[in-house]
Short mmCIF file of C-alpha atoms and ligand atoms in Angstrom, two decimals:
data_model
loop_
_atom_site.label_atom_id
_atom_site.label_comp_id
_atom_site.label_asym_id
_atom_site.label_seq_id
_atom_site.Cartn_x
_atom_site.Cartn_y
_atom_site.Cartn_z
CA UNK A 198 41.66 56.42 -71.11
CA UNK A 199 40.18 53.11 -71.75
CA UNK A 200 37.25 51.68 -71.51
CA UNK A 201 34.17 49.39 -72.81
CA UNK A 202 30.96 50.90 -72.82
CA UNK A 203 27.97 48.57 -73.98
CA UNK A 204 23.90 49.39 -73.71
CA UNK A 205 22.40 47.81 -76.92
CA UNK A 206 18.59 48.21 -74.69
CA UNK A 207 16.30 50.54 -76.63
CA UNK A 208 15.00 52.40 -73.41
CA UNK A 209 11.58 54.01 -74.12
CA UNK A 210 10.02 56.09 -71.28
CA UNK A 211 7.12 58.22 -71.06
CA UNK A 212 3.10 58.31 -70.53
CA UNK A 213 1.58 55.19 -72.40
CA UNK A 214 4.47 54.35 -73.94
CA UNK A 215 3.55 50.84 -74.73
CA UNK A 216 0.27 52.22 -76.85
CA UNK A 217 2.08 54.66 -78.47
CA UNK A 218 4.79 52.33 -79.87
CA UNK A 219 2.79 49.47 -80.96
CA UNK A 220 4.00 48.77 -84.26
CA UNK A 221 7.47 47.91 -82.99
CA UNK A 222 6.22 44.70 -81.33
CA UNK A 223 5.59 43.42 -84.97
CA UNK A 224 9.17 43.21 -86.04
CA UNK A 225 9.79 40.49 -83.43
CA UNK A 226 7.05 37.88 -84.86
CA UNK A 227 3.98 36.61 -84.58
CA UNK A 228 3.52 35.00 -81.52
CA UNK A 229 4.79 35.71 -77.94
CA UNK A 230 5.34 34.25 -74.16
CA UNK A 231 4.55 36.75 -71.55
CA UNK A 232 6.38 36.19 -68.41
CA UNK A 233 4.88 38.00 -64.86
CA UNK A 234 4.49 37.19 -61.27
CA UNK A 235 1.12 35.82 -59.97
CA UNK A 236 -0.67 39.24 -59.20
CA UNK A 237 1.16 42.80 -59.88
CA UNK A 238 1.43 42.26 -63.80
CA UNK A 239 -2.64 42.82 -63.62
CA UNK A 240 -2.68 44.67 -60.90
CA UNK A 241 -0.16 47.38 -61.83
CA UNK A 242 -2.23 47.60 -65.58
CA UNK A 243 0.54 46.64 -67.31
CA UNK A 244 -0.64 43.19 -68.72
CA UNK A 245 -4.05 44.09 -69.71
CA UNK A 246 -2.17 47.13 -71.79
CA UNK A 247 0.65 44.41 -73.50
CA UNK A 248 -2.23 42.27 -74.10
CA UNK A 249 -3.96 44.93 -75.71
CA UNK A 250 -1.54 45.99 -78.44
CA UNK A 251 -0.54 42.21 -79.20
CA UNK A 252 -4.22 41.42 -80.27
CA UNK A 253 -4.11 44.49 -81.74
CA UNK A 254 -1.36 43.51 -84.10
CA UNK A 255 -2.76 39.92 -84.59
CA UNK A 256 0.04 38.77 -82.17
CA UNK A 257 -0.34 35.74 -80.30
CA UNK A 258 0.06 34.85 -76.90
CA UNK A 259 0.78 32.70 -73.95
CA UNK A 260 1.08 33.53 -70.25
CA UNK A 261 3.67 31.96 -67.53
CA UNK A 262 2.24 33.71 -64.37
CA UNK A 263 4.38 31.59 -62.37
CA UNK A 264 7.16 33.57 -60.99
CA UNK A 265 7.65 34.18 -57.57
CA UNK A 266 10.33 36.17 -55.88
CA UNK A 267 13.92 35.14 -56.14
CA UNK A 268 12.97 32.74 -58.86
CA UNK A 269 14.78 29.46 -58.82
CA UNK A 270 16.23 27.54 -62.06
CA UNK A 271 12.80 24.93 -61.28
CA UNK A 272 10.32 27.85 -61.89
CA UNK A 273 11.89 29.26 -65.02
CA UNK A 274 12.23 25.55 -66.56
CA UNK A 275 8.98 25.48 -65.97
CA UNK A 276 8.36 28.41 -67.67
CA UNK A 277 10.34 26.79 -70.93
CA UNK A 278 8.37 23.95 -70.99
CA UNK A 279 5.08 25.74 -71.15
CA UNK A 280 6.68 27.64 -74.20
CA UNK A 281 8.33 24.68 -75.93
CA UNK A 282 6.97 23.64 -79.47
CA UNK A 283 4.59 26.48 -79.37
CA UNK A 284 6.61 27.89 -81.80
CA UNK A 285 7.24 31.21 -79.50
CA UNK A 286 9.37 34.18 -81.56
CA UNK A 287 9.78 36.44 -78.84
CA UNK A 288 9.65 36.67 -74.51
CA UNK A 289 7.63 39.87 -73.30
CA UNK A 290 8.68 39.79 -69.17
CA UNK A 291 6.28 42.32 -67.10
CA UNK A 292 7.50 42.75 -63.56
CA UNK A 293 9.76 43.63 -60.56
CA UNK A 294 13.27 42.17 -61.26
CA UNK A 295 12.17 39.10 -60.65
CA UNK A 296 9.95 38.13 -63.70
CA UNK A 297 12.26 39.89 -65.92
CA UNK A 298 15.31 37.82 -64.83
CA UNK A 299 13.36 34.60 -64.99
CA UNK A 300 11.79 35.81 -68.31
CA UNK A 301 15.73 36.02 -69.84
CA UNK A 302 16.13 32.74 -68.77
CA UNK A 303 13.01 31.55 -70.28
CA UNK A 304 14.28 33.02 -73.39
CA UNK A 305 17.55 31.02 -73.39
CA UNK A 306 16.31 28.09 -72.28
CA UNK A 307 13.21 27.69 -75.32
CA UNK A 308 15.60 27.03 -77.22
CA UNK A 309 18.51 25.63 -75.73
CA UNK A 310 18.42 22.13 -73.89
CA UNK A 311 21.44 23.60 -71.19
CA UNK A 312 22.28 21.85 -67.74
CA UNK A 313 22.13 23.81 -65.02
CA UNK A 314 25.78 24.28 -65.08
CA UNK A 315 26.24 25.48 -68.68
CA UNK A 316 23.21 27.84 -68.11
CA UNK A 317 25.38 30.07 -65.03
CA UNK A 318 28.20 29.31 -67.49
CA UNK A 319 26.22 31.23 -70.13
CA UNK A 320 29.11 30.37 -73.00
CA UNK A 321 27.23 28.71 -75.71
CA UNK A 322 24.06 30.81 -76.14
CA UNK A 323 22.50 30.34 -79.26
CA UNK A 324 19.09 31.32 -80.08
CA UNK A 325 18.46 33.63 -77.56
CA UNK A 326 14.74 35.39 -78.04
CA UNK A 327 14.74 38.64 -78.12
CA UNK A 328 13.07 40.37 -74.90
CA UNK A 329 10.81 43.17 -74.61
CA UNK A 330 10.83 44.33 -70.51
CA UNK A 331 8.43 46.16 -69.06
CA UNK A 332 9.31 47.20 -65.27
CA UNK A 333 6.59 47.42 -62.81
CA UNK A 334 9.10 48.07 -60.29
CA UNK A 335 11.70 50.83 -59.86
CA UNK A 336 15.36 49.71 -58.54
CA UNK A 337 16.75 46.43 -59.80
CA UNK A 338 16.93 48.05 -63.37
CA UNK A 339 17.09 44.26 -64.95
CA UNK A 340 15.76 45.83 -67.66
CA UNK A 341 18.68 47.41 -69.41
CA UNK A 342 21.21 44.46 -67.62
CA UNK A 343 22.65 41.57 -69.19
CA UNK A 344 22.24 39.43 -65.72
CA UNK A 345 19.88 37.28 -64.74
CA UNK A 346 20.05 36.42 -61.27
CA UNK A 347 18.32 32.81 -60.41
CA UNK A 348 18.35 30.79 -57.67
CA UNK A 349 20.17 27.40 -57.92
CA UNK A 350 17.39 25.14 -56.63
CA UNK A 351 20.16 22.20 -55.53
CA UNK A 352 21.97 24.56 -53.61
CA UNK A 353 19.81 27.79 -52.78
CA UNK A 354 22.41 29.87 -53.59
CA UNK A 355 21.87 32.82 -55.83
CA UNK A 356 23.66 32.95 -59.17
CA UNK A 357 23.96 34.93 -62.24
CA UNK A 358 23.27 34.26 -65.80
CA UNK A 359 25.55 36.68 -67.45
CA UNK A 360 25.59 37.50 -71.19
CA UNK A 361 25.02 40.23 -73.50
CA UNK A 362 22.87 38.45 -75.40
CA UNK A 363 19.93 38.45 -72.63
CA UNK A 364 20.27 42.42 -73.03
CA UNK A 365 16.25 43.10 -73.34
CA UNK A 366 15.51 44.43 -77.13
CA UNK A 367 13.35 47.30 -75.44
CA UNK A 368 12.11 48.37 -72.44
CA UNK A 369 9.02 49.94 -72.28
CA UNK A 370 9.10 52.49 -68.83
CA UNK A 371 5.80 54.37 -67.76
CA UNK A 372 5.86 54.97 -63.93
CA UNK A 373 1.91 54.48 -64.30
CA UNK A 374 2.46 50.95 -63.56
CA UNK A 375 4.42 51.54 -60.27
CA UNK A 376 1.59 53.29 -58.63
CA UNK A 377 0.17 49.52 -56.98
CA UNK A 378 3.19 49.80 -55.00
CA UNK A 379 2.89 49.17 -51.27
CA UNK A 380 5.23 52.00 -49.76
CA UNK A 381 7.72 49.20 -48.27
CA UNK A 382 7.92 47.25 -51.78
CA UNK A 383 8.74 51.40 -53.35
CA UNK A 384 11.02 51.98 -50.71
CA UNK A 385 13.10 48.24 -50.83
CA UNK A 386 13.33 48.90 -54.74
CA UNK A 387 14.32 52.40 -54.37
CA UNK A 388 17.50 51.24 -51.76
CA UNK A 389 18.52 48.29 -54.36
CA UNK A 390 18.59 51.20 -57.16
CA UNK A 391 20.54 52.90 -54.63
CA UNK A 392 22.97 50.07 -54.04
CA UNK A 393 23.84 49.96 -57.58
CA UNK A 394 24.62 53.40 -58.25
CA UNK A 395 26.97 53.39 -55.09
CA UNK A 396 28.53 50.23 -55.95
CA UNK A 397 29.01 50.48 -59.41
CA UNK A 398 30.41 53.62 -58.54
CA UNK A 399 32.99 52.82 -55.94
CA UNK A 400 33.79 49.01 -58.13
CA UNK A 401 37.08 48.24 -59.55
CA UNK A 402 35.60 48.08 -63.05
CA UNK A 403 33.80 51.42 -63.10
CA UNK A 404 35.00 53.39 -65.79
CA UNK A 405 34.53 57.01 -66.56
CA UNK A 406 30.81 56.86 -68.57
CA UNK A 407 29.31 54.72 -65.51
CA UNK A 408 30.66 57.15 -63.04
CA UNK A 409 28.98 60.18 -64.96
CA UNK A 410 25.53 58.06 -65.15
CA UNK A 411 26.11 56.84 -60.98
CA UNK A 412 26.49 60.47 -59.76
CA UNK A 413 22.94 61.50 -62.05
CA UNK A 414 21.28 58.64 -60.03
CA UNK A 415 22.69 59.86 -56.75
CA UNK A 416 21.53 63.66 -57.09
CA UNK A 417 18.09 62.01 -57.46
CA UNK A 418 18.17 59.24 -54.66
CA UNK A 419 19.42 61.85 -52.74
CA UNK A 420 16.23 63.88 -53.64
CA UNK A 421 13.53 61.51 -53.55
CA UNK A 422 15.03 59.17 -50.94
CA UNK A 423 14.15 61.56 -48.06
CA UNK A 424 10.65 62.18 -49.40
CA UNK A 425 9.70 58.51 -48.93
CA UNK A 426 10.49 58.33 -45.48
CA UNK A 427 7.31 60.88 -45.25
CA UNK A 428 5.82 58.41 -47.42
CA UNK A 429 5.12 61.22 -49.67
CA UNK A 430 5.31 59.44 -52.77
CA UNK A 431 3.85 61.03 -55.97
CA UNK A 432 3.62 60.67 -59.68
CA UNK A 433 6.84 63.01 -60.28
CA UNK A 434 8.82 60.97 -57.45
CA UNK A 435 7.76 57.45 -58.85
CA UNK A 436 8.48 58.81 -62.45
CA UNK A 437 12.60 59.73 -61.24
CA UNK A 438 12.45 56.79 -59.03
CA UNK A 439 11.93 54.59 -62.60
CA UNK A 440 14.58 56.78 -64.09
CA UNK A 441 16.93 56.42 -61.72
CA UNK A 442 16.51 52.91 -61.23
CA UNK A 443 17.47 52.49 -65.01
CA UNK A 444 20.30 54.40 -65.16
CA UNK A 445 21.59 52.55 -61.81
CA UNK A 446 20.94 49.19 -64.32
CA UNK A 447 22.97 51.12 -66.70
CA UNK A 448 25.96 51.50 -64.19
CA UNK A 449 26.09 48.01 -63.26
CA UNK A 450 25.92 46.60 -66.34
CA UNK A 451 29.49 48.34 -66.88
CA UNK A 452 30.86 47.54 -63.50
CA UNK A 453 28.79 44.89 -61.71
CA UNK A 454 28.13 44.80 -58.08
CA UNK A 455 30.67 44.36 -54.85
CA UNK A 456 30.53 42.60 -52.06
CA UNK A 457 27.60 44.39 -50.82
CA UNK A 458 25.66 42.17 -53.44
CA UNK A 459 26.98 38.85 -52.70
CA UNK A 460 26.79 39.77 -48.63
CA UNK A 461 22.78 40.41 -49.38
CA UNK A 462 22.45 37.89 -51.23
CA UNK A 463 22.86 35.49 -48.00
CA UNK A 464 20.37 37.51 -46.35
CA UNK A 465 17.89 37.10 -48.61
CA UNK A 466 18.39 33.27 -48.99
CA UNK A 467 18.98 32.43 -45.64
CA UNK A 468 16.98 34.91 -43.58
CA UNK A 469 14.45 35.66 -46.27
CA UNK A 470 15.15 39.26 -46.42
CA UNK A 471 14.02 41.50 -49.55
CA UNK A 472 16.95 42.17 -52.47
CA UNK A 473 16.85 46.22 -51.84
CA UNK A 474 16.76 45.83 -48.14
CA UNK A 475 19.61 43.00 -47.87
CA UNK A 476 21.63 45.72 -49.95
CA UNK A 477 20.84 48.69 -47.52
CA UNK A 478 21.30 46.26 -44.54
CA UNK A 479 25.10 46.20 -45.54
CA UNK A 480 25.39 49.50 -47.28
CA UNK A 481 26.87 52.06 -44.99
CA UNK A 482 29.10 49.69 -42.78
CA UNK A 483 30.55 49.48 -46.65
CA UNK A 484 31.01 52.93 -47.53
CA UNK A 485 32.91 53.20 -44.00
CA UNK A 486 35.09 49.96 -45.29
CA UNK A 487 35.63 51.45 -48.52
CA UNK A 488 36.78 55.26 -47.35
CA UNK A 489 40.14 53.72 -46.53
CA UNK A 490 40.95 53.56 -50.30
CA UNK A 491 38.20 55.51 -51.87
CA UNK A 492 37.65 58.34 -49.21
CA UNK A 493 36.83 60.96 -52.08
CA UNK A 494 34.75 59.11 -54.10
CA UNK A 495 32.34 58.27 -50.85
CA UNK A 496 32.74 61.76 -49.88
CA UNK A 497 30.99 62.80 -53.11
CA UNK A 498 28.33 60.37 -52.76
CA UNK A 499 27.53 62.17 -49.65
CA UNK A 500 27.75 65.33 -51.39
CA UNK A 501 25.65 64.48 -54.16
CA UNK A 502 22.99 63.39 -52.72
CA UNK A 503 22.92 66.23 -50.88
CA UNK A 504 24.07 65.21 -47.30
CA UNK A 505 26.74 66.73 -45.60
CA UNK A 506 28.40 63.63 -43.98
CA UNK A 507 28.24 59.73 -43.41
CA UNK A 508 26.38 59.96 -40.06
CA UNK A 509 23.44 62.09 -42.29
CA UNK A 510 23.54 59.38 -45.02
CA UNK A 511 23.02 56.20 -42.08
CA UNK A 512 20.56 58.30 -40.44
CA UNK A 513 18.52 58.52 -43.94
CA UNK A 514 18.94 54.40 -44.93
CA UNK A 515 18.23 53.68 -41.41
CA UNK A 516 15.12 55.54 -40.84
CA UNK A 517 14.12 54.04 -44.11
CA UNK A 518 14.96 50.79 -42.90
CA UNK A 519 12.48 50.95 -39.84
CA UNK A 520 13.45 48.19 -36.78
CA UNK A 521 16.71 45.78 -38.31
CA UNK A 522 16.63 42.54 -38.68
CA UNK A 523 19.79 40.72 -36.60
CA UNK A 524 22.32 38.08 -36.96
CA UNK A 525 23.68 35.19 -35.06
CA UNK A 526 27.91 34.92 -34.81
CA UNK A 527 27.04 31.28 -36.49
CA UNK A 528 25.20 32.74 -39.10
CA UNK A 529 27.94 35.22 -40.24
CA UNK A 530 30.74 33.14 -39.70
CA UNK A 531 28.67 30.83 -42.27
CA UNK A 532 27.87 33.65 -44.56
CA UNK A 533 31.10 35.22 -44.81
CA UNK A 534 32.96 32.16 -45.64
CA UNK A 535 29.98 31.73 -48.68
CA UNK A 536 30.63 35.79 -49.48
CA UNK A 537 34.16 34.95 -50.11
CA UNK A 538 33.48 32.86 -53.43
CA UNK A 539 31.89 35.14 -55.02
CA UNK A 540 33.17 37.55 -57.79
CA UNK A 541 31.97 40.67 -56.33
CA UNK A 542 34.75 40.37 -53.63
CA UNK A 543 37.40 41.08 -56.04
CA UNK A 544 35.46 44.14 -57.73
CA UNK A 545 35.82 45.37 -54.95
CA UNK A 546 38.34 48.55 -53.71
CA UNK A 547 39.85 47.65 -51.12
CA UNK A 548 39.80 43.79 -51.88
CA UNK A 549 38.27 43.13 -48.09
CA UNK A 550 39.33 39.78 -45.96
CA UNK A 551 36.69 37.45 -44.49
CA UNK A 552 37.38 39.35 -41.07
CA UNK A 553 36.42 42.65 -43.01
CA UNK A 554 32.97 40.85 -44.17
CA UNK A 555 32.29 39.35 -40.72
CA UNK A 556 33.12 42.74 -39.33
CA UNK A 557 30.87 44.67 -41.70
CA UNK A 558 27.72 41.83 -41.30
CA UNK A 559 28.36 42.31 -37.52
CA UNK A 560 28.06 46.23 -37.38
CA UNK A 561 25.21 45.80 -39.54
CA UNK A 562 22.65 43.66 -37.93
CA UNK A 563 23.23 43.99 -34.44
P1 NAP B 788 10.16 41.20 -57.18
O1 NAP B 788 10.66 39.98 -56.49
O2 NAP B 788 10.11 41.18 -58.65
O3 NAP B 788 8.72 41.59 -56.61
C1 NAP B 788 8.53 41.77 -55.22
C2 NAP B 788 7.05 41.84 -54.88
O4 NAP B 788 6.52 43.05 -55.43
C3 NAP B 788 6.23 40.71 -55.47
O5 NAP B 788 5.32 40.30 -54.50
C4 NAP B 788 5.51 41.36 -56.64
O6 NAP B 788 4.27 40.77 -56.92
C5 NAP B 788 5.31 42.76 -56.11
N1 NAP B 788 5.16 43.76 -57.18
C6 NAP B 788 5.96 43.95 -58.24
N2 NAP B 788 5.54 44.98 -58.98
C7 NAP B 788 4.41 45.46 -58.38
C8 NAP B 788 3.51 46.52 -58.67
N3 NAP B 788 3.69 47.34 -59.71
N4 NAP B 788 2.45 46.70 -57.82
C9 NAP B 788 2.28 45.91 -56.73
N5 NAP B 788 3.11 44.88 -56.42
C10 NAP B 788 4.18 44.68 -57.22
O7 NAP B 788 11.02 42.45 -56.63
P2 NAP B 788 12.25 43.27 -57.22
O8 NAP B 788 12.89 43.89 -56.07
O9 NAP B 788 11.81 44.13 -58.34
O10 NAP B 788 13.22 42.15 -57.83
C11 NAP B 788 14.11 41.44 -57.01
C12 NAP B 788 14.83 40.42 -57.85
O11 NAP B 788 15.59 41.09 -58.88
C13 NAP B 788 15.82 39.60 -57.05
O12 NAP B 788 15.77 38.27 -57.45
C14 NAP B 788 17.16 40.22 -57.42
O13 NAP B 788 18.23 39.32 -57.26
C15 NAP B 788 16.93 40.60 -58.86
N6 NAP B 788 17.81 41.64 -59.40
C16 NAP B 788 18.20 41.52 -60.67
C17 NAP B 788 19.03 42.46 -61.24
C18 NAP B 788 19.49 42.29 -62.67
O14 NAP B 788 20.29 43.06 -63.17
N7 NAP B 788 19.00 41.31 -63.37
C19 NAP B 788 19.46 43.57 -60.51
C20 NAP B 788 19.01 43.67 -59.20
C21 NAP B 788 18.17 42.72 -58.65
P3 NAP B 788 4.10 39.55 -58.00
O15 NAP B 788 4.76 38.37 -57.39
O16 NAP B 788 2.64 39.41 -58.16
O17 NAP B 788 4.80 39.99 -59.26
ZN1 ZN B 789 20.35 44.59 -56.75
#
């Protein structure tokens, strides 16, 4: 046995967590940048309560409510500049996975004057501010990750900041702030978690710890999953849904993501389709790919979540996916040829051709 396991993320979860813990945001300084989207950081509660405790401790503060989703390497320069010479000690990010990854970019970027290039190269960080996440979400799990995905405004492509030294310090989890949740935003999140946990699962680099914390997260998509369909959705579901979407962050911070990943992330680029859905889009055309070299891991996927077989687990995605979106043969051929640059496709078991990808984009969105 061999194997690298790495989660430096203080993960706090519970009822008012963030109240109950102020004193810790003193040991990271005296003054802060807050990082959100435009609406759901207020909405959800979240802000007003990290507001709260920082004037409470004589903290600090600016705001960058800037960030939309899929943030691009414009908005979270942006962000930077509205920290510089402000003399900012630490990044606070309140959102879905999209202000927390621009947020760890922020926090790189205040005080490092990188290109473009050596930012996605992520080799000489120095000076990275510590980050304090707070999800408002539950399913990217950015939280406890060391990525940062951000969209390369030259090329729209999505890319990934990776280093362990955008790890966030803590992260703060009280479902309470996933209540403003519209049911389709709960359910896209919940199918990204989802992704993870069956990806990092089934990856070449999972390794014996991720595997243990992937099949936790199944038993519970595979619990709450059908529940949302009903749109029964209540304060014990959102509370595993948070949990689960953490410990799916967990997993992929091990392993990373396959080519179910990179094929979404055309999707949502090109066709403007959410992260979580773009995932699910592709996800069981994948597990049928990967069976030919992995038959008894996807057979226990099945079985943990509690379905007997693979025509159970695309009936449950696809009645949570509603009507599908389709795809043109140009659009795929285009895709697939971008899908085949990307990393995930050799984390992958088995390695699949571009014929494989075009195959699996084709039985998917049809
Ligand atoms: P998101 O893009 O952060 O947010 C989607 C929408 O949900 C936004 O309109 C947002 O509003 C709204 N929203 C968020 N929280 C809400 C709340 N509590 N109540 C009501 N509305 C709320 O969505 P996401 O799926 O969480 O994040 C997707 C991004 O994460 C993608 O860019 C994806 O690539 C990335 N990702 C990163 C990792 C990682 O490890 N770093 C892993 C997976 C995915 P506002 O705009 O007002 O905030
Ligand atoms: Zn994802």
């Amino acid at each position: 046995m061999s194997f690298t396991f790495y989660m430096p993320t203080k993960v706090i979860m519970g009822k008012d967590c963030i109240e109950q813990n102020v004193d810790m945001f003193s040991d990271f300084g005296k003054n802060a940048l807050i990082v959100t989207g435009k609406k759901s950081a207020k909405l959800s509660g979240a802000l007003r309560d990290i507001c709260n405790v920082l004037a409470k401790k004589q903290i600090t503060y600016t705001i960058f409510d800037e960030v939309f989703s899929n943030p691009t390497i414009n908005i979270v320069r942006k962000g930077a500049e509205k920290a510089k010479n402000k003399n900012v000690e630490f990044v606070i990010g309140i959102g879905g996975g999209s202000p927390l990854d621009a947020a760890k970019a922020i926090a790189i970027l205040i005080n490092n004057d990188l290109s473009d290039e050596d930012l996605f190269s992520s080799s000489e960080l120095n000076n990275v501010l510590p980050l304090i996440a707070v999800p408002i979400t539950a399913g990217t799990g950015s939280e406890v990750t060391p990525f940062a995905i951000i969209t390369d405004s030259s090329t729209e492509k999505k890319k990934s900041i990776r280093s362990d030294k955008i790890f966030p310090k803590i992260a703060f989890l009280d479902e309470k702030y996933t209540h403003s949740l519209s049911t389709e935003i709960t359910i896209n999140t919940a199918l990204d978690g989802l992704s993870h946990a069956i990806e990092g699962y089934l990856a070449k680099k999972s390794i014996m710890p991720s595997d243990l914390i992937a099949e936790e997260c199944l038993k519970i998509y595979g619990l709450v999953l059908p529940e949302l369909i009903q749109n029964n959705i209540n304060k014990g579901m959102r509370e595993l849904l948070l949990y689960a979407s953490m410990l799916a962050g967990q997993v992929i911070s091990q392993t990373g993501t396959t080519v179910v990943h990179a094929m979404g992330y055309y999707l949502t680029t090109h066709k403007k389709i959410d992260h979580g859905r773009a995932n699910a889009l592709i996800i069981s055309e994948f597990l049928e790919f990967a069976k030919n070299e992995q038959i008894e891991k996807v057979n226990r996927i099945y079985m943990l979540m509690n379905l007997r077989n693979h025509e159970l687990f695309v009936e449950l995605i696809n009645q949570l996916l509603g009507e599908k979106e389709t795809i043109t043969d140009e659009e795929l051929k285009t895709f697939s040829q971008f899908v085949m640059q990307e990393s995930h496709v050799q984390n992958t078991i088995p390695v699949p051709e571009i014929e494989v990808v075009e195959d699996i984009y084709k039985k998917s969105l049809w």
